Short mmCIF file of C-alpha atoms and ligand atoms in Angstrom, two decimals:
data_model
loop_
_atom_site.label_atom_id
_atom_site.label_comp_id
_atom_site.label_asym_id
_atom_site.label_seq_id
_atom_site.Cartn_x
_atom_site.Cartn_y
_atom_site.Cartn_z
CA MET A 1 111.57 93.69 59.93
CA ARG A 2 108.59 94.04 57.57
CA PRO A 3 105.75 94.01 59.28
CA THR A 4 105.15 90.48 56.77
CA ASP A 5 108.41 89.52 57.03
CA MET A 6 107.82 89.88 61.28
CA SER A 7 104.64 87.78 60.93
CA ALA A 8 106.47 84.78 59.09
CA LYS A 9 108.74 85.06 61.10
CA ILE A 10 106.10 85.13 64.79
CA GLN A 11 104.57 82.35 62.75
CA ALA A 12 107.78 80.11 62.39
CA ASN A 13 108.70 80.57 65.87
CA TYR A 14 105.67 79.31 67.26
CA GLU A 15 105.84 76.25 65.17
CA MET A 16 108.80 75.42 66.76
CA ALA A 17 107.39 76.09 70.57
CA LYS A 18 104.63 74.06 69.71
CA GLU A 19 106.45 70.95 68.71
CA ALA A 20 108.78 71.75 72.17
CA TYR A 21 105.98 72.31 74.37
CA SER A 22 103.86 69.24 73.20
CA ALA A 23 106.85 67.34 73.95
CA ALA A 24 106.06 68.58 77.43
CA GLY A 25 102.84 67.59 77.42
CA VAL A 26 101.47 70.95 76.60
CA ASP A 27 98.46 71.67 74.29
CA VAL A 28 99.84 75.23 73.65
CA ASP A 29 97.56 76.55 71.09
CA LYS A 30 94.60 76.13 73.74
CA ALA A 31 96.85 77.57 75.67
CA VAL A 32 96.95 80.75 73.25
CA GLU A 33 93.34 80.46 73.37
CA THR A 34 92.14 80.80 76.84
CA LEU A 35 94.73 83.35 77.83
CA GLY A 36 92.14 85.75 75.77
CA ASP A 37 89.29 84.93 78.03
CA TYR A 38 90.99 86.27 81.46
CA ARG A 39 89.67 89.55 82.16
CA ILE A 40 91.93 91.34 84.50
CA SER A 41 90.44 94.64 85.64
CA MET A 42 92.91 97.27 85.07
CA HIS A 43 92.87 99.81 87.58
CA CYS A 44 92.51 103.73 86.45
CA TRP A 45 94.96 105.33 89.42
CA GLN A 46 98.04 104.58 87.95
CA GLY A 47 97.05 107.82 85.42
CA ASP A 48 97.00 110.47 87.47
CA ASP A 49 99.08 109.43 90.47
CA VAL A 50 96.01 108.37 92.57
CA MET A 51 94.77 112.28 92.59
CA GLY A 52 90.99 111.85 90.90
CA PHE A 53 88.50 114.42 90.13
CA ASP A 54 86.89 115.36 93.26
CA HIS A 55 89.37 117.44 95.38
CA ASP A 56 92.80 119.68 95.19
CA GLY A 57 94.30 118.37 98.31
CA PRO A 58 97.27 115.24 98.70
CA LEU A 59 97.07 112.02 98.63
CA THR A 60 96.63 110.57 101.46
CA GLY A 61 95.73 107.30 103.53
CA GLY A 62 99.18 105.78 103.86
CA ILE A 63 99.30 105.29 100.55
CA GLN A 64 102.33 107.74 97.93
CA THR A 65 103.51 108.13 94.93
CA THR A 66 106.71 109.06 94.05
CA GLY A 67 108.13 110.75 91.09
CA ASP A 68 107.71 113.46 88.39
CA TYR A 69 107.38 112.53 85.13
CA PRO A 70 105.39 114.80 83.22
CA GLY A 71 102.22 113.74 81.45
CA ARG A 72 99.85 113.43 84.28
CA ALA A 73 96.11 113.02 83.48
CA ARG A 74 94.53 115.86 84.56
CA THR A 75 90.82 115.49 83.19
CA PRO A 76 88.43 113.07 82.81
CA ASP A 77 88.91 113.66 79.35
CA GLU A 78 92.76 113.05 79.88
CA LEU A 79 92.36 109.94 81.63
CA MET A 80 89.99 108.42 78.91
CA SER A 81 92.23 109.16 76.30
CA ASP A 82 95.06 107.55 78.11
CA LEU A 83 92.91 104.73 79.45
CA ASP A 84 92.57 103.90 75.39
CA LYS A 85 95.96 103.96 74.59
CA ALA A 86 96.82 102.10 77.26
CA TYR A 87 94.17 99.06 76.04
CA SER A 88 95.17 99.32 72.49
CA LEU A 89 98.36 98.26 73.79
CA ILE A 90 97.34 95.28 76.12
CA GLY A 91 95.81 91.58 74.19
CA GLY A 92 91.98 90.91 75.12
CA ARG A 93 89.45 92.43 76.07
CA HIS A 94 89.31 93.74 79.88
CA ARG A 95 87.97 95.48 82.53
CA LEU A 96 88.20 99.07 84.22
CA ASN A 97 88.26 99.50 87.95
CA LEU A 98 86.96 103.14 88.94
CA HIS A 99 87.62 105.20 92.71
CA ALA A 100 84.69 106.96 93.59
CA SER A 101 86.70 109.95 93.79
CA TYR A 102 87.04 109.80 89.92
CA ALA A 103 83.28 111.10 89.31
CA ILE A 104 82.67 113.47 86.76
CA PHE A 105 80.07 115.59 88.16
CA LYS A 106 77.39 117.27 85.45
CA ASN A 107 74.96 118.39 87.88
CA GLY A 108 77.03 120.04 90.31
CA PHE A 109 79.42 118.67 93.15
CA HIS A 110 78.30 116.14 95.47
CA ASP A 111 80.46 115.46 98.31
CA ARG A 112 81.47 111.65 99.08
CA ASP A 113 78.58 110.98 101.35
CA ALA A 114 76.14 112.43 98.32
CA LEU A 115 77.23 110.73 95.49
CA GLU A 116 74.86 109.91 92.38
CA PRO A 117 74.39 107.37 90.24
CA SER A 118 74.99 110.48 87.34
CA ASP A 119 78.11 111.87 88.65
CA PHE A 120 79.22 108.22 86.54
CA SER A 121 77.31 108.59 83.97
CA ALA A 122 80.36 109.56 81.44
CA TRP A 123 82.29 106.61 82.59
CA VAL A 124 79.04 104.00 81.94
CA ASP A 125 79.54 105.93 78.43
CA TYR A 126 82.76 105.13 78.40
CA ALA A 127 82.71 101.53 79.30
CA LYS A 128 79.80 100.83 76.78
CA ASP A 129 81.34 101.84 74.13
CA ARG A 130 84.65 99.89 74.34
CA ASP A 131 82.58 97.05 75.69
CA LEU A 132 84.22 97.01 79.45
CA GLY A 133 82.73 95.36 82.59
CA LEU A 134 83.29 98.30 85.65
CA ASP A 135 84.31 97.98 88.94
CA PHE A 136 84.31 100.37 91.81
CA ASN A 137 85.97 101.37 94.99
CA PRO A 138 84.42 104.04 97.47
CA THR A 139 87.48 106.37 98.42
CA TYR A 140 88.10 106.59 102.39
CA PHE A 141 91.13 109.05 101.80
CA SER A 142 92.39 112.10 100.14
CA HIS A 143 89.32 114.28 101.71
CA GLU A 144 89.03 116.35 105.05
CA LYS A 145 87.08 113.84 106.90
CA ALA A 146 89.64 110.97 106.22
CA ARG A 147 91.68 111.81 109.52
CA GLN A 148 93.44 108.64 111.12
CA TYR A 149 90.19 107.04 110.84
CA THR A 150 87.32 107.11 108.51
CA MET A 151 84.50 103.92 108.66
CA SER A 152 85.94 103.36 112.46
CA ASP A 153 86.44 106.90 114.01
CA PRO A 154 85.49 107.49 117.96
CA ASP A 155 83.06 110.22 116.28
CA PRO A 156 79.46 108.94 115.36
CA ALA A 157 79.29 112.32 112.81
CA ILE A 158 82.57 111.25 110.46
CA ARG A 159 81.52 107.65 110.87
CA ASP A 160 78.10 108.39 109.73
CA PHE A 161 79.75 110.45 106.61
CA TRP A 162 81.21 107.41 105.32
CA VAL A 163 78.61 104.78 105.97
CA GLU A 164 76.16 107.45 103.54
CA HIS A 165 79.44 107.36 101.21
CA SER A 166 79.70 103.51 101.28
CA LYS A 167 75.81 103.22 100.66
CA ALA A 168 76.14 105.56 97.78
CA CYS A 169 78.98 103.25 95.86
CA VAL A 170 76.47 100.63 96.33
CA ARG A 171 73.85 102.37 94.40
CA ILE A 172 76.32 103.34 92.17
CA ALA A 173 77.70 99.84 91.68
CA ARG A 174 74.22 98.45 91.03
CA TYR A 175 73.82 101.40 88.60
CA PHE A 176 77.16 100.16 86.57
CA THR A 177 75.41 96.40 86.34
CA GLU A 178 71.95 97.66 85.15
CA SER A 179 73.87 99.60 82.44
CA LEU A 180 76.38 97.04 81.43
CA ASP A 181 75.40 93.80 82.08
CA SER A 182 78.28 92.75 83.79
CA HIS A 183 78.78 91.79 87.57
CA CYS A 184 80.49 95.16 89.56
CA LEU A 185 83.20 94.52 92.09
CA LEU A 186 82.67 96.99 94.87
CA ASN A 187 85.62 96.82 96.77
CA VAL A 188 86.26 98.57 100.18
CA TRP A 189 89.73 99.46 101.84
CA ILE A 190 90.13 101.53 104.72
CA PRO A 191 93.44 103.38 106.13
CA ASP A 192 92.44 103.52 109.66
CA GLY A 193 95.00 102.79 111.83
CA ALA A 194 97.40 103.85 114.68
CA LYS A 195 101.07 105.14 113.82
CA ASP A 196 101.95 103.88 117.74
CA ILE A 197 100.87 101.34 119.68
CA PRO A 198 97.06 101.40 120.77
CA ALA A 199 95.02 101.42 123.54
CA ASP A 200 92.24 99.99 122.32
CA ARG A 201 92.42 97.59 119.36
CA LEU A 202 89.07 95.96 119.68
CA GLY A 203 86.83 99.29 119.76
CA PRO A 204 87.47 100.64 115.99
CA ARG A 205 87.20 97.06 114.51
CA GLU A 206 83.65 96.47 116.17
CA ARG A 207 83.02 100.26 114.61
CA PHE A 208 83.99 98.97 111.49
CA ALA A 209 81.86 96.08 111.28
CA GLU A 210 78.81 98.10 112.00
CA SER A 211 79.69 100.15 109.56
CA MET A 212 80.20 97.54 106.94
CA ASP A 213 76.71 96.15 108.00
CA ARG A 214 75.19 99.44 107.13
CA MET A 215 76.51 99.97 104.08
CA LEU A 216 75.55 96.14 102.95
CA ALA A 217 72.26 96.66 104.22
CA GLU A 218 71.76 99.11 101.42
CA PRO A 219 70.04 96.96 99.36
CA HIS A 220 72.06 95.15 96.17
CA ASP A 221 71.86 92.21 94.27
CA ARG A 222 74.71 89.99 95.42
CA ASP A 223 74.85 87.84 92.26
CA LYS A 224 75.70 91.32 90.61
CA VAL A 225 77.14 93.20 92.89
CA TYR A 226 79.97 91.90 94.70
CA VAL A 227 81.16 93.60 97.76
CA SER A 228 84.69 92.73 98.84
CA ILE A 229 87.14 93.76 101.73
CA GLU A 230 90.64 94.28 100.82
CA SER A 231 93.01 93.82 104.22
CA LYS A 232 96.29 95.61 105.19
CA VAL A 233 98.57 94.82 107.63
CA PHE A 234 100.14 98.15 107.94
CA GLY A 235 100.57 101.70 106.09
CA ILE A 236 102.49 105.09 106.43
CA GLY A 237 101.18 106.88 109.67
CA MET A 238 99.79 103.59 110.77
CA GLU A 239 102.77 101.34 111.41
CA SER A 240 101.52 99.99 114.26
CA TYR A 241 97.83 99.24 113.85
CA THR A 242 95.01 98.42 110.74
CA VAL A 243 91.64 98.20 111.60
CA GLY A 244 91.25 96.46 108.79
CA SER A 245 93.64 93.56 109.51
CA ALA A 246 93.80 90.29 107.37
CA GLU A 247 92.21 88.49 110.28
CA PHE A 248 89.14 91.27 110.33
CA GLY A 249 88.90 90.69 106.43
CA LEU A 250 88.87 87.42 106.24
CA CYS A 251 86.97 86.76 108.87
CA TYR A 252 83.85 89.26 108.20
CA ALA A 253 83.89 88.45 105.11
CA ALA A 254 82.84 85.06 105.75
CA SER A 255 80.47 85.91 108.00
CA ARG A 256 78.64 88.13 105.99
CA GLY A 257 79.15 86.23 102.55
CA ILE A 258 80.96 88.90 101.17
CA LEU A 259 84.51 88.25 99.07
CA PRO A 260 87.85 89.01 100.84
CA LEU A 261 90.67 90.81 98.50
CA MET A 262 93.64 90.08 98.74
CA ASP A 263 96.78 92.58 97.53
CA ASN A 264 99.87 91.00 97.20
CA GLY A 265 101.64 94.46 99.29
CA HIS A 266 100.12 93.96 102.14
CA TYR A 267 101.27 91.08 103.86
CA HIS A 268 104.44 90.39 105.37
CA PRO A 269 107.13 90.26 103.00
CA THR A 270 107.78 86.44 103.47
CA GLU A 271 104.16 85.64 103.01
CA SER A 272 102.78 84.67 99.73
CA VAL A 273 99.32 85.37 98.14
CA ALA A 274 99.88 82.40 95.73
CA ASP A 275 99.81 80.46 99.02
CA LYS A 276 96.31 82.11 100.48
CA ILE A 277 94.30 81.55 97.48
CA SER A 278 93.77 77.46 97.36
CA SER A 279 93.06 78.11 101.47
CA ALA A 280 90.28 80.96 100.99
CA LEU A 281 88.66 78.95 98.18
CA LEU A 282 88.66 76.14 99.90
CA ILE A 283 85.57 78.92 102.19
CA PHE A 284 84.19 81.48 99.89
CA ASP A 285 83.33 80.92 96.64
CA LYS A 286 85.12 83.52 95.16
CA ILE A 287 87.63 86.02 96.10
CA ALA A 288 89.31 89.15 94.56
CA LEU A 289 93.02 89.79 94.08
CA HIS A 290 95.29 93.15 93.45
CA VAL A 291 98.32 92.67 91.87
CA THR A 292 101.07 94.60 92.28
CA ARG A 293 104.55 94.53 93.36
CA PRO A 294 105.68 95.16 96.53
CA VAL A 295 109.73 96.31 96.60
CA ARG A 296 110.32 96.17 100.41
CA TRP A 297 106.84 97.45 101.50
CA ASP A 298 103.56 98.08 100.09
CA SER A 299 105.20 100.22 97.44
CA ASP A 300 102.85 99.29 94.54
CA HIS A 301 105.85 99.31 91.90
CA VAL A 302 104.91 98.19 88.53
CA VAL A 303 103.99 94.25 88.02
CA ARG A 304 106.94 92.57 86.48
CA TYR A 305 107.11 89.07 85.00
CA ASP A 306 108.59 87.32 88.26
CA ASP A 307 108.51 84.81 90.58
CA GLU A 308 105.90 85.97 93.02
CA THR A 309 103.55 87.15 89.78
CA ARG A 310 104.13 84.04 88.10
CA GLU A 311 103.17 82.01 91.38
CA ILE A 312 100.20 83.99 91.17
CA ALA A 313 98.90 83.50 88.14
CA LYS A 314 99.70 79.33 88.53
CA GLU A 315 97.30 79.48 91.25
CA ILE A 316 94.87 81.34 89.34
CA VAL A 317 95.00 79.15 86.52
CA THR A 318 94.43 76.11 89.05
CA CYS A 319 92.12 77.05 91.18
CA GLY A 320 89.55 78.49 88.54
CA ARG A 321 88.87 81.86 86.59
CA ASP A 322 85.58 82.01 87.38
CA ARG A 323 86.15 82.25 91.12
CA ILE A 324 88.83 84.76 91.23
CA LEU A 325 88.11 88.35 90.47
CA LEU A 326 91.50 90.06 88.86
CA GLY A 327 92.47 93.27 89.66
CA THR A 328 95.77 95.59 88.94
CA ASP A 329 97.09 97.72 91.84
CA TRP A 330 100.09 100.06 91.40
CA PHE A 331 101.16 103.83 90.44
CA ASP A 332 104.14 104.70 89.67
CA ALA A 333 104.53 108.48 88.47
CA SER A 334 108.31 107.82 88.02
CA ILE A 335 108.02 106.81 84.47
CA ASN A 336 105.97 107.23 81.29
CA ARG A 337 102.01 106.19 83.22
CA VAL A 338 100.75 104.60 79.85
CA ALA A 339 103.38 102.37 79.49
CA ALA A 340 103.09 101.68 83.28
CA TRP A 341 100.11 100.70 82.44
CA VAL A 342 101.02 98.26 79.40
CA VAL A 343 103.94 96.92 81.23
CA GLY A 344 102.44 95.84 84.52
CA MET A 345 98.92 94.29 82.33
CA ARG A 346 101.55 92.79 79.56
CA ASN A 347 103.61 90.82 82.74
CA PHE A 348 100.80 89.65 84.35
CA GLN A 349 99.41 88.16 81.10
CA LYS A 350 102.34 86.50 80.33
CA ALA A 351 102.48 84.87 83.79
CA LEU A 352 99.15 83.80 83.03
CA LEU A 353 100.13 82.34 80.00
CA SER A 354 103.06 80.56 81.57
CA ALA A 355 101.11 79.06 83.76
CA LEU A 356 98.43 77.74 81.31
CA LEU A 357 101.96 76.26 79.62
CA THR A 358 102.57 74.12 82.51
CA PRO A 359 101.53 70.58 82.68
CA ARG A 360 100.05 70.58 85.97
CA GLU A 361 98.23 67.24 85.95
CA GLU A 362 101.74 65.76 85.20
CA HIS A 363 103.50 68.21 88.03
CA LYS A 364 100.62 67.15 90.18
CA ARG A 365 100.84 63.34 89.28
CA LEU A 366 104.73 63.73 90.39
CA GLN A 367 104.07 65.23 93.66
CA ASP A 368 101.32 62.48 94.63
CA GLU A 369 103.41 60.05 94.00
CA GLY A 370 106.30 61.38 95.53
CA ARG A 371 108.66 61.88 93.16
CA TYR A 372 110.21 65.00 94.13
CA THR A 373 113.20 65.08 92.13
CA GLU A 374 111.60 64.47 89.05
CA LEU A 375 109.38 67.02 89.43
CA PHE A 376 111.73 69.68 90.41
CA MET A 377 113.75 69.04 87.48
CA LYS A 378 110.78 69.51 85.00
CA GLN A 379 109.72 72.48 86.72
CA GLU A 380 112.99 74.29 86.19
CA GLU A 381 113.45 72.77 82.40
CA LEU A 382 110.04 74.20 81.61
CA LYS A 383 111.50 77.63 82.35
CA THR A 384 113.52 77.71 79.03
CA LEU A 385 110.91 76.66 76.65
CA PRO A 386 110.34 78.67 74.53
CA PHE A 387 107.64 80.60 75.75
CA GLY A 388 108.41 84.56 74.07
CA ALA A 389 107.51 82.63 71.00
CA VAL A 390 103.97 81.66 72.08
CA TRP A 391 103.74 85.06 73.89
CA ASP A 392 104.64 86.90 70.39
CA MET A 393 101.71 85.10 68.84
CA PHE A 394 99.02 86.00 71.49
CA CYS A 395 99.95 89.47 70.91
CA GLU A 396 99.53 88.85 67.13
CA ARG A 397 96.27 86.76 67.55
CA SER A 398 95.08 89.74 69.53
CA GLY A 399 96.16 92.17 66.98
CA VAL A 400 98.31 94.11 69.36
CA PRO A 401 101.88 95.06 68.50
CA THR A 402 104.57 92.21 69.66
CA ARG A 403 107.63 92.37 71.23
CA ASP A 404 108.62 95.95 72.10
CA ALA A 405 107.05 97.21 69.01
CA TRP A 406 104.28 98.99 71.33
CA TYR A 407 106.79 100.98 72.78
CA ASN A 408 106.70 103.53 69.48
CA GLU A 409 103.38 103.76 70.03
CA VAL A 410 103.48 105.09 73.70
CA VAL A 411 106.87 107.35 72.39
CA ALA A 412 104.56 109.06 69.65
CA TYR A 413 101.87 109.33 72.35
CA GLU A 414 103.96 111.03 74.92
CA ARG A 415 105.39 113.48 72.09
CA ASP A 416 101.93 114.16 70.30
CA VAL A 417 99.55 114.21 73.70
CA LEU A 418 101.66 113.94 77.13
CA SER A 419 104.22 116.34 76.63
CA LYS A 420 101.80 119.43 76.04
CA ARG A 421 99.87 118.74 78.92
CA ASP A 422 102.72 120.49 80.87
CA ALA A 423 102.37 123.39 78.79
CA THR A 424 99.62 124.81 79.31
C1 RNT B 1 96.20 100.54 99.54
C2 RNT B 1 94.88 99.55 98.52
C3 RNT B 1 93.96 100.08 97.83
C4 RNT B 1 94.34 101.64 96.77
C5 RNT B 1 93.84 101.63 95.73
C6 RNT B 1 94.00 103.36 95.41
O1 RNT B 1 97.21 100.12 100.27
O2 RNT B 1 96.15 98.65 97.59
O3 RNT B 1 93.61 99.04 96.77
O4 RNT B 1 95.53 101.24 96.71
O5 RNT B 1 92.31 101.65 96.51
ZN1 ZN B 2 95.25 96.99 96.54
#
């Protein structure tokens, strides 16, 4: 189809969709417009299988990428170029989420405890040019001093190293907020834990809390640098005990006035992060999310447009965009990595759109009036309204390719850029 014919078709389909949705009590134009306001912090680490630039060793910390699809980004320039390609295929304006291991050293190597803001000036330039906000994460894995424990290690020298790293990251986050006129989410996730039943559960948690307190003492403006703590239920090699458990994360964050970060791969598979958001927001002013797809375990598959993601999106839309910091977290090395970003981000956006296309007030009223049969029926009928036509219009209005047209660009990029990488 010629592009003009395609646009006319999208317009015509959209008009039909508008009719169908307005009969269900939904303002479609408003939904499309509002979706553009949701900024998602896209994780840099899908592009290079969580390798980073500050070490040669393997990925550790109980997380894993699997697959050997060619074309992994090996340098900052390659990663930036791949990120650009991905952003160009995703509607709306977003953010970039960096890990400390992605330092770009201009004045010689600095170990994690001695990282400087200048080690991230290339990223600030990158973000400035593209009007992206930056978020940040200390990296407590893939390092010789990250053995079984980091911030909770019994050895004070190891703990000091990681506390110094954490403080350096606070300074870097501060530098981001000062350079970019935007907040920075600084998220702490430690891989500390035990493979087998621990003798002492309390000690490591006491030490982790103390190390966190030392990190938080590093001066920062709490209205700009939002420190969060990401909890977890288990990891590979720490199946029996995780220092930063859900209870630790929530209680610590509540008591210190920082944010909890919930990753939907970090709970028992029958638990739902969608169900946790409203409870957390009764207590916390803001919370943060890592949206991912756990398949039987915390596998970090690329997000699909599935029930779990849609239910999380429904809560985001209901509970308020301004109070929930949205981030993504998956790493699949078995498919084209640029496509992995694009599919997952577009799916998350589709889920948000589907929430925006829900007559929430009406559904809430049906619930409150005990009209459960009607509510059930309406929820199910809504699913087959012409959603795709509205999604197409969002892409069209955002200036990104509609439907699967973006894939041709990824194929061309793979041919011209990614496939050349393995030859060198
Ligand atoms: C690990 C956590 C964490 C990491 C990234 C790389 O289980 O989800 O968020 O995935 O920091
Ligand atoms: Zn995560």
